[in-house]
XYZ file of C-alpha atoms in Angstrom:
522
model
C 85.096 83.028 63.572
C 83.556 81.277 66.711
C 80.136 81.249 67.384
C 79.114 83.457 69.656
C 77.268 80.262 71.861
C 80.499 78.394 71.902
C 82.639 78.063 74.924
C 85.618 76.040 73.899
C 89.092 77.046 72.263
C 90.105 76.471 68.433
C 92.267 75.744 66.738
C 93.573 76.840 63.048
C 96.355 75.218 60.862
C 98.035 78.300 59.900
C 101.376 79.424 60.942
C 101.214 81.973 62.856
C 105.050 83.074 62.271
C 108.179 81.165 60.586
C 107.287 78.027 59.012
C 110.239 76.089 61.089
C 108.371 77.341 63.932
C 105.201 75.663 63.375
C 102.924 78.065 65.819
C 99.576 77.817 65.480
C 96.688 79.996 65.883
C 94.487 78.943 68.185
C 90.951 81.277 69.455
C 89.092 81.699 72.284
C 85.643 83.456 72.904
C 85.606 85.664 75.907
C 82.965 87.568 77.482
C 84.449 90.744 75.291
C 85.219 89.132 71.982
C 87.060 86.797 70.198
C 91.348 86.231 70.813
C 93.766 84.495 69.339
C 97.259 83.557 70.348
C 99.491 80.113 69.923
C 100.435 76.655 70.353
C 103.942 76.303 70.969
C 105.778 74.648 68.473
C 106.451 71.086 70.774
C 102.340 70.976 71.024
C 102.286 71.328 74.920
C 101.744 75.284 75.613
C 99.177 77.213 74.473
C 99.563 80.810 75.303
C 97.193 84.050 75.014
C 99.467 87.322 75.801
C 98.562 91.172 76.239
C 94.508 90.215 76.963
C 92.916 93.649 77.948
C 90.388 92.894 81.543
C 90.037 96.495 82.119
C 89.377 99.767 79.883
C 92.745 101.525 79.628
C 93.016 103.863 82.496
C 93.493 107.361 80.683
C 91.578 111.069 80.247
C 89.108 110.656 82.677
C 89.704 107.080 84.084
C 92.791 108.233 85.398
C 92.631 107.647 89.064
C 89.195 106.176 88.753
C 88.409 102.115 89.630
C 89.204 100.489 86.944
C 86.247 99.969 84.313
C 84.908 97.059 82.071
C 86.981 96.548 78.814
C 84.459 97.464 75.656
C 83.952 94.149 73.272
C 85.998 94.834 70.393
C 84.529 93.278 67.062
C 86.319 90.318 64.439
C 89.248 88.566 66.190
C 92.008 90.507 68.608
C 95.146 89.428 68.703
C 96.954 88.475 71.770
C 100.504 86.635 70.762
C 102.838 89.907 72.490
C 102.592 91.172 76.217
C 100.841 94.725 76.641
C 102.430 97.829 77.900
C 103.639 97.837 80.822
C 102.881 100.471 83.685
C 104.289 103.940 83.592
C 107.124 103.899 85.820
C 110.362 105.355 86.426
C 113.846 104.068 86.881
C 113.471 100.348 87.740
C 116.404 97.518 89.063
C 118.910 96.364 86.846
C 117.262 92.668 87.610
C 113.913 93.987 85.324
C 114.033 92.876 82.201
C 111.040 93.278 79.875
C 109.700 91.964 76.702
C 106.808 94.484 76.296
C 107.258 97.149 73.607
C 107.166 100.263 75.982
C 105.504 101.464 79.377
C 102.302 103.294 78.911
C 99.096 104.487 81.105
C 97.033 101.972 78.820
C 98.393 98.638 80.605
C 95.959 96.727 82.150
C 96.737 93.350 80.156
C 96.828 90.120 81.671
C 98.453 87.079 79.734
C 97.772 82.980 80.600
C 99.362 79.983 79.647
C 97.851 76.577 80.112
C 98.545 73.046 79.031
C 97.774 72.299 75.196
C 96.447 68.490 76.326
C 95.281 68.934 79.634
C 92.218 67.324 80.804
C 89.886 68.327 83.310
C 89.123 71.589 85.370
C 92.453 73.107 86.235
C 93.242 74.943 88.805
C 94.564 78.185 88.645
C 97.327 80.036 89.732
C 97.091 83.530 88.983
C 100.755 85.623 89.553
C 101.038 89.505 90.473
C 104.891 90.710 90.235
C 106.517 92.763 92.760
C 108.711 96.039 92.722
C 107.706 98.412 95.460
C 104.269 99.129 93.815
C 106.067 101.364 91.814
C 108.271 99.351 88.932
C 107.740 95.928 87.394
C 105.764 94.073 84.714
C 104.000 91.096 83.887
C 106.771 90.573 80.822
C 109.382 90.040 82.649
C 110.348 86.782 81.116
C 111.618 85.524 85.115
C 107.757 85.231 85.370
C 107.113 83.245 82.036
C 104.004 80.627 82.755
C 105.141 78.641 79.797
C 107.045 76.023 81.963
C 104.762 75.976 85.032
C 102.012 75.751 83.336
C 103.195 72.361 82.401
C 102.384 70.610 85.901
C 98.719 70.885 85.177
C 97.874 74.178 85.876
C 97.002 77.727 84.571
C 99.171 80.032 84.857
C 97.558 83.983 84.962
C 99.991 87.285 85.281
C 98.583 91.114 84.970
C 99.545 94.429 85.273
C 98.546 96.682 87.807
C 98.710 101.024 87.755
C 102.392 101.955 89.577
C 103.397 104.396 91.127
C 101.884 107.673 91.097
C 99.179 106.561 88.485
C 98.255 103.559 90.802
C 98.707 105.034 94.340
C 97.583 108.784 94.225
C 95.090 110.036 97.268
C 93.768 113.104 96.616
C 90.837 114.885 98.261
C 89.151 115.873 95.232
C 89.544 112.337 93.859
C 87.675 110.827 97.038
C 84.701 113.616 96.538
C 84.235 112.179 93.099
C 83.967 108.635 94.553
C 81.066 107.540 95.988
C 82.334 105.667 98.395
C 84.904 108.890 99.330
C 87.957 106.672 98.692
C 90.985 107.681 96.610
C 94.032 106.010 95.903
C 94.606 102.174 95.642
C 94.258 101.961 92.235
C 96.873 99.436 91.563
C 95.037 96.960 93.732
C 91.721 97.603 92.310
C 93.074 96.464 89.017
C 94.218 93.317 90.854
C 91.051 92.320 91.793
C 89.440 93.507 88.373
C 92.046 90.683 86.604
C 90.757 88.036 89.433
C 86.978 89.285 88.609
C 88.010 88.320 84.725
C 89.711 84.842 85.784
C 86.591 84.373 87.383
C 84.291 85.272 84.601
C 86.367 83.873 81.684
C 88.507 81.051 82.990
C 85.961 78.063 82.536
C 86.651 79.082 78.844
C 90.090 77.489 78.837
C 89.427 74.594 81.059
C 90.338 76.274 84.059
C 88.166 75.643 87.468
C 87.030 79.294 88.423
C 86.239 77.484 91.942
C 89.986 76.995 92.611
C 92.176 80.146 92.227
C 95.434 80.538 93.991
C 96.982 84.215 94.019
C 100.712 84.195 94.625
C 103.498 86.978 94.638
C 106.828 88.332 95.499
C 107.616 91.634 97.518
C 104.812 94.092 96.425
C 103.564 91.198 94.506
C 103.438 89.591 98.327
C 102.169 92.148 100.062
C 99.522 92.422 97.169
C 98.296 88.700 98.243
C 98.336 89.796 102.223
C 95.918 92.995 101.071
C 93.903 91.434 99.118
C 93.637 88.660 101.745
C 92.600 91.161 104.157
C 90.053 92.925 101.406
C 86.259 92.297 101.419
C 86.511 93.320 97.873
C 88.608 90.491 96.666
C 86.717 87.917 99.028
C 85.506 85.061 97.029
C 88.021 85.675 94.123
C 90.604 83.064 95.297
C 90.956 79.873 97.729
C 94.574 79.749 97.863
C 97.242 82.205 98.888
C 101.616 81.793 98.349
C 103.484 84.820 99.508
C 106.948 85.467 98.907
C 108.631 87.901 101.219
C 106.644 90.619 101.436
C 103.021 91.478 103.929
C 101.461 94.485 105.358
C 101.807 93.500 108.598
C 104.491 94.378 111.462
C 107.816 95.084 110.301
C 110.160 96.411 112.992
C 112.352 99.298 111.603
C 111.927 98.447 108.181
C 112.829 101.463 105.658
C 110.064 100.874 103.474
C 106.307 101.852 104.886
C 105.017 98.183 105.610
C 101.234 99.155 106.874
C 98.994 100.569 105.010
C 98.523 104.905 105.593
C 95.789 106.075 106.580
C 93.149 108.079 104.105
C 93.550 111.117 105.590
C 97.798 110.601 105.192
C 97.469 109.760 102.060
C 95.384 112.612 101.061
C 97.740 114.971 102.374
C 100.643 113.789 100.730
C 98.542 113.809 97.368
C 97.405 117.301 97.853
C 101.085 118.599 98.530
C 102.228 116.671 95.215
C 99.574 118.143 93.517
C 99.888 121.934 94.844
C 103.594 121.698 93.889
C 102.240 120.928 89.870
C 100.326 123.920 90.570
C 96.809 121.594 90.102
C 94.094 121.178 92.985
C 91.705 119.608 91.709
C 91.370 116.251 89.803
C 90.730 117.604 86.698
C 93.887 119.895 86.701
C 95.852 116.391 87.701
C 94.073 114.266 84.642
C 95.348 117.639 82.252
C 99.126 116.914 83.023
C 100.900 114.693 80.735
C 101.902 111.153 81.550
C 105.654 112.341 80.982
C 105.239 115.519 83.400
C 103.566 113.456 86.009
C 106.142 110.480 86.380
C 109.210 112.743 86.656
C 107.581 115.039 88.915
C 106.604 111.777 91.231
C 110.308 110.915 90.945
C 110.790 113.970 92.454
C 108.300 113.222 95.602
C 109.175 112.362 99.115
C 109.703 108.179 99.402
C 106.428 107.066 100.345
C 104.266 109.647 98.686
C 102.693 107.156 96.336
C 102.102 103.895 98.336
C 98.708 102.204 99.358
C 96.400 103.358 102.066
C 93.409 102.377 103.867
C 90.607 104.087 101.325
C 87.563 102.489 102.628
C 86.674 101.189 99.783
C 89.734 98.664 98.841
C 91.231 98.154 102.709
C 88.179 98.982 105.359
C 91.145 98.558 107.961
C 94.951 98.417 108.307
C 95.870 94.553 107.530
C 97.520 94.328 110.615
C 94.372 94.853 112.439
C 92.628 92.853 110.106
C 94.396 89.535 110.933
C 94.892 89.870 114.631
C 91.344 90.192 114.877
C 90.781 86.955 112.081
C 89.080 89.124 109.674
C 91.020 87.858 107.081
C 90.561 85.659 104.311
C 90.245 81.771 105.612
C 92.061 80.033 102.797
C 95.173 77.690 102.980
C 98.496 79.609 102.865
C 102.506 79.193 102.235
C 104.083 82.291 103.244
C 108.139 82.566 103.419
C 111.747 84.362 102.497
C 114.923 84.128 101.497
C 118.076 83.645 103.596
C 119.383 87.095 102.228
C 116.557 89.365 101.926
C 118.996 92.368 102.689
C 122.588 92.561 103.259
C 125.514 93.915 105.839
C 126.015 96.613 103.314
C 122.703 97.929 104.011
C 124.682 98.849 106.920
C 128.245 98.957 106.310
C 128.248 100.346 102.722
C 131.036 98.692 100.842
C 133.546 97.627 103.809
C 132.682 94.562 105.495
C 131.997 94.604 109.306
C 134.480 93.713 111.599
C 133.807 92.439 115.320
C 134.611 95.611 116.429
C 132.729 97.745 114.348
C 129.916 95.579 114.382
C 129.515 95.224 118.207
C 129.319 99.283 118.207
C 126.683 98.796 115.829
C 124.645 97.017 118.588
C 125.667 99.446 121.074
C 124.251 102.101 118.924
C 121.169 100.157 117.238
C 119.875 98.626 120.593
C 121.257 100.459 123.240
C 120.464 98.899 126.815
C 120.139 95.682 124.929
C 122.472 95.096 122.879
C 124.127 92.179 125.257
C 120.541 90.346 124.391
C 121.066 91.025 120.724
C 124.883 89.584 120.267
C 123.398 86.742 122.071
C 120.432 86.461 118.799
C 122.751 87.813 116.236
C 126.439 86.560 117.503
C 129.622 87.531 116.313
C 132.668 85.583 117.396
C 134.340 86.645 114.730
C 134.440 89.012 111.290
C 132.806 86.197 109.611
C 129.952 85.414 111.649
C 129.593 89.248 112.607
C 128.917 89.655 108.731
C 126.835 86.832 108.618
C 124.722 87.588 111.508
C 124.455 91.619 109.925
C 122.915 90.227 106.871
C 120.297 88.238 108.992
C 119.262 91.313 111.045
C 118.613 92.959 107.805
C 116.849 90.215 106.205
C 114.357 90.040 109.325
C 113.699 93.212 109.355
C 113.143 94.055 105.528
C 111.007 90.731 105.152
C 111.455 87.427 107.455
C 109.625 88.998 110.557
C 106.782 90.009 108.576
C 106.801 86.417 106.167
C 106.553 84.850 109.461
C 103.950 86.961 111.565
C 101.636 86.214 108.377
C 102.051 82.107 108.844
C 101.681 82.788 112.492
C 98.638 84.934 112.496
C 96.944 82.511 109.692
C 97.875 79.871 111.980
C 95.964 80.991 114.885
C 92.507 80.546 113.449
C 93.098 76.755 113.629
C 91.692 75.870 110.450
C 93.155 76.518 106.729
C 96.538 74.558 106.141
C 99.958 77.111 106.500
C 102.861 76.467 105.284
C 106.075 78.195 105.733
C 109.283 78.215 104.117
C 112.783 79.845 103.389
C 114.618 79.985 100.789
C 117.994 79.130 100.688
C 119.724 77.727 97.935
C 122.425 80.399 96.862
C 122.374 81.682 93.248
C 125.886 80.500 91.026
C 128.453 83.307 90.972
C 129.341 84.308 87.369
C 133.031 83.789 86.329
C 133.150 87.480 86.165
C 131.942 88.495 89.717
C 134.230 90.643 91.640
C 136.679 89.123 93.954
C 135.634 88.493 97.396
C 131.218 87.950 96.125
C 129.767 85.771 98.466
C 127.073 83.043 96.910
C 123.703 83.971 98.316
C 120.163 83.532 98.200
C 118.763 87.428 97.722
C 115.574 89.013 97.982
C 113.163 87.779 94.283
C 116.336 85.000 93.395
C 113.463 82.423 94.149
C 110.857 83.619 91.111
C 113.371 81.724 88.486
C 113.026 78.533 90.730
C 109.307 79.029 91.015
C 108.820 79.750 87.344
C 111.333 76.902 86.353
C 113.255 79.321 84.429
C 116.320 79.380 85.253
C 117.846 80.357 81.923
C 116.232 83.790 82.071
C 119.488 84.569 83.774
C 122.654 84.332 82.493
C 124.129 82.387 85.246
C 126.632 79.151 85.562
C 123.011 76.871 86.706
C 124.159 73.591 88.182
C 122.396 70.961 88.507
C 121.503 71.188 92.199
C 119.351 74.897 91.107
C 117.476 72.691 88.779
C 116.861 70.059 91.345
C 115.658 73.202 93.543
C 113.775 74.819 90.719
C 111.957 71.147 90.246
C 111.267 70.842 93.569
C 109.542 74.168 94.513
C 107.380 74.032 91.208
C 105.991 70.701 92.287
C 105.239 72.506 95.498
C 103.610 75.606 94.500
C 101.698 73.782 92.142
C 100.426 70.953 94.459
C 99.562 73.539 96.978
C 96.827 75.076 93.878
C 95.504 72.155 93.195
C 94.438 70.448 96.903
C 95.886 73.281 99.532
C 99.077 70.941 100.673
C 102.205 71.164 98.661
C 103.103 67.269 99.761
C 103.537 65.127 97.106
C 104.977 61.729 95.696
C 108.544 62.033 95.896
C 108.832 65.157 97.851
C 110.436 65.651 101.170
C 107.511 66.111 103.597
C 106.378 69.419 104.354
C 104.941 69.733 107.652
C 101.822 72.519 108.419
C 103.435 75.312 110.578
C 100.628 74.293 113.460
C 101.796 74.436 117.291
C 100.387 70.839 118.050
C 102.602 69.793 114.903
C 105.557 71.893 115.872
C 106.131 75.163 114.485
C 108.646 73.195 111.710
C 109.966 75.239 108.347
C 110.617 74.097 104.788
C 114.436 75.050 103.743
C 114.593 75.184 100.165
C 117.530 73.797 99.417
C 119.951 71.520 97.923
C 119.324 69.371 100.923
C 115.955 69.952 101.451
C 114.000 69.491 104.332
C 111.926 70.420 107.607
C 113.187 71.913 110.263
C 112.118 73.559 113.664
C 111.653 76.896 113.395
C 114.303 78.446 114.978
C 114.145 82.567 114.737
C 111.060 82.957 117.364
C 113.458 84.292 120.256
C 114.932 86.781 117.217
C 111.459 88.063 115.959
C 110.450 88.732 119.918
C 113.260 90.289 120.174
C 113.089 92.914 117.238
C 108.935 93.753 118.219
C 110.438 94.889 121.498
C 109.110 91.543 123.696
C-alpha cells in the first residue's frame, strides 16, 4: 500500500498475468484512492485503464452534471477499459475492447512513458461518433504507441446519446442554473478537471494540456473551446474534421440548438414514454430508453446552448473572439463524404452530374462547374466527392483556423489529410483508394495494425510523420520539428499555406477559399 503523503508511482515485481508476459504491477495514489495497472512487457509503457473521474451516472444522477467519484478503500484495479456508453447501433469501423456498454461509464484510461523524465505534457483524446456511438476502447485510439514520443496520452468516455443529450423542462427546474441537457460535455470537462487534479501524479505537467478529437470528438474541442466552463483546463487544441460552426447544407445539425429547442424535443420524447417529469424519465429502464431514442426524430438528442455548458452558440462565440486563446491545428480529410452521398451506388456521369448543379444551385450553377468542374465522368465524380466533403466537414475545419486566426495571436495550423488508405485484396471491383472521414486516427495513434489492411510503407512514413506533429504541437504549440517538412502558421501576412498529409508531404497555398465563399452564399 502507498502512503497516503506520497505522490509518486510504484512499482511491484509480481506478474500481473502470464509469466512470458512479464507485466508488472505498478500503483498510483490519486486524489480517490489507490490504482494499479502495468508495465508493458518491453519496459517502455506503463498503462492505467478503466479509472473512474466521475460517480456513475445512474438512479438519480441520470441527467444530472456529473458528480465526484467516492474514494474507494485498499487498491482498485485498473488493467481493462470501463463500459462504454449506452448506445445503439454503431459503424461497422467501431471496434471495442470493453466488456459491454452500460450507463455506469465514465472511465478514463492514460498511458505514459515507463522512463520518461520531466513534466510531460499532456494530450488528452475525446473520440467521435455523432455524440451518440463510440468509446474510449476502441483500440484505433490506443495511447500505448503515442505515448512513446514523450507524452501522456488521456482518453474518456462521455454520456451518448439520449443519456448524454436529453433537454427536458423538468430537468432544467431541478438545475440551478435552469440548464438541461449537455451532459456528455459536462463529463468532458469533469475528465479535464481530474487531469488537472491528478496528472502531476504521473509526471505529467497539469500546466500544459492539449485536447484533441475527431468528428464529435472535434466538435467536442470547438465547444469546449468556446465554454467558460472548460476555460483554464487546456492550452492546446487539434481538431479533426468536425466544429460547431457554419456548415452550409450539411445533413447533420452543426450549431448548437437552442434551450428552448431542445426542451421541446425532450418533452415530446418524453410524452411519447408516457413520463413528464424527470422522475418518471429516471424510472424507465436503460434498455426501454435507448430503443425508444432509436426511435426519435434525427437530431432529438444532440447538444444545445443550456446556459450553463455553452452561454452562446459557438458560432457567435468566435466571430466575436470569445473563444478560448490557445494555439490550434484544425483540418480534414480529402474524402470526408462521397459522390454516393449523392448518386447512391451508380457513379455520376457528366450529364447527370451537370443536372445536379442545375438542380442544387440553380441560377448559379455556371459559377459552381467553374469551383467543382467536370470535363469528364472522372473529374465530375471527383469534383462530387469534394462538394460533399466541404460541406459535411472542410468548410467548417477551415472557418475554425480562419476565425482563430483573426485574433492575431495563438499559432494555427491547418491541414488535410490525404494519404489514401490500401485497398484490401478483397475489395469490390471498381473501389477507389481514398482518404475517408476518421482514416487519419490510425496515423495519429501510430496504429496502423488495428486494421486489417495491406499497410505499405509510405502509411507508416505518414503515420510517423503526423505523430511527430501532433505531439510537437503539445509540447511547445508548433508542430515543426527536426526532420519535418516545415509547417507554416495559416496567418495572412505568412500566406494562408496548408499542410497535405501525405506521401509527399508538404505546404501548400490554400486553395478552396473561392469554393467555401461560394457554398456560404458570398
Amino acid at each position: 500500500m502507498i502512503a497516503a503523503r506520497t505522490l509518486c508511482l510504484v512499482l511491484l515485481a509480481a506478474p500481473l498475468m502470464a509469466p512470458a508476459q512479464q507485466l508488472r504491477h505498478v500503483q498510483a495514489r490519486i486524489a480517490s484512492g489507490v490504482i494499479e495497472g502495468v508495465v508493458s512487457s518491453d519496459d517502455r509503457v506503463r498503462t492505467f485503464k478503466g479509472i473512474p473521474f466521475a460517480a456513475p451516472p445512474v438512479g438519480p444522477l441520470r441527467w444530472r452534471p456529473p458528480q465526484p467519484v467516492a474514494p474507494w478503500p485498499g487498491v482498485l484495479t485498473t488493467i481493462s477499459y470501463g463500459a462504454r456508453p449506452m448506445q445503439g447501433r454503431t459503424n461497422s469501423s467501431m471496434v471495442f475492447h470493453d466488456a459491454m456498454p452500460s450507463e455506469d461509464c465514465l472511465y478514463l484510461n492514460l498511458w505514459l512513458p515507463e522512463h520518461a523524465g520531466g513534466r510531460l505534457p499532456v494530450m488528452v483524446w475525446i473520440f467521435g461518433g455523432g455524440f451518440a456511438a463510440g468509446s474510449s476502447s476502441e483500440p484505433r485510439q490506443d495511447g500505448g504507441n503515442l505515448c512513446k514520443k514523450g507524452v501522456i496520452v488521456v482518453s474518456m468516455n462521455y454520456r451518448l446519446g439520449v443519456f448524454g443529450f436529453l433537454a427536458h423542462p423538468d430537468l432544467a427546474r431541478e438545475s440551478p442554473g435552469g440548464a438541461s441537457g449537455n451532459y456528455g460535455l459536462m463529463d468532458q470537462v469533469a475528465a479535464l478537471r481530474w487531469v488537472r487534479d491528478n496528472i502531476a501524479v504521473f509526471g505529467g505537467d497539469p500546466g500544459n494540456v492539449t485536447i484533441f478529437g475527431e468528428s464529435a470528438g472535434s466538435m467536442s474541442v470547438n465547444a469546449l473551446m468556446a465554454s467558460p466552463m472548460a476555460r483554464g483546463l487546456f492550452s492546446k487544441a487539434i481538431g479533426e474534421s468536425g466544429a460547431f460552426l457554419e456548415q452550409p447544407g450539411a445533413a447533420t445539425p452543426p450549431r448548437l440548438r437552442t434551450l428552448a429547442q431542445a426542451e421541446e424535443a425532450g418533452a415530446r420524447f418524453g410524452e411519447g414514454l408516457g413520463a413528464r417529469t424527470a422522475a418518471q424519465l429516471r424510472a424507465i429502464p436503460a434498455a426501454d430508453l435507448l430503443a425508444a431514442a432509436g426511435r426519435a426524430p434525427r437530431g432529438t438528442f444532440w447538444p444545445d446552448i443550456d446556459g450553463l455548458f455553452m452561454k452562446a452558440d459557438p458560432h457567435e462565440v468566435f466571430a466575436s473572439g470569445g473563444q478560448a486563446r490557445v494555439p490550434l491545428i484544425a483540418g480534414s480529410n480529402l474524402d470526408e463524404k462521397s459522390w454516393k452521398d449523392y448518386f447512391g451506388k451508380a457513379p455520376p456521369t457528366l450529364a447527370s452530374y451537370r443536372a445536379l448543379a442545375r438542380s442544387r444551385f440553380p441560377g448559379r450553377d455556371a459559377r459552381f462547374l467553374g469551383l467543382y468542374p467536370a470535363g469528364d465522368d472522372a473529374q465530375a465524380r471527383r469534383s462530387a466527392s469534394d462538394l460533399q466533403s466541404d460541406l459535411f466537414m472542410g468548410y467548417c475545419a477551415w472557418k475554425w483556423a480562419d476565425e482563430q486566426r483573426l485574433l492575431r495571436g495563438p499559432a494555427v495550423y491547418r491541414y488535410r489529410f490525404e494519404e489514401t488508405l490500401p485497398l484490401r485484396a478483397d475489395a469490390p471491383p471498381g473501389t477507389q483508394a481514398s482518404a475517408p472521414h476518421a482514416g487519419e486516427i490510425e496515423f495519429v495513434f501510430r496504429v496502423l495494425s488495428s486494421r486489417p489492411l495491406p499497410w505499405r510503407p509510405q502509411d507508416r512514413r505518414v503515420s510517423e510523420l503526423m505523430a511527430d506533429y501532433w505531439t510537437n504541437f503539445a509540447k511547445t504549440g508548433n508542430p515543426n520539428g527536426p526532420g519535418l517538412p516545415g509547417w507554416p502558421r495559416y496567418a495572412e501576412s505568412g500566406g494562408l499555406e496548408v499542410m497535405h498529409l501525405r506521401a509527399d508531404p508538404g505546404a501548400l497555398p490554400e486553395t478552396s477559399l473561392a469554393r467555401y465563399a461560394f457554398l456560404a452564399g458570398r
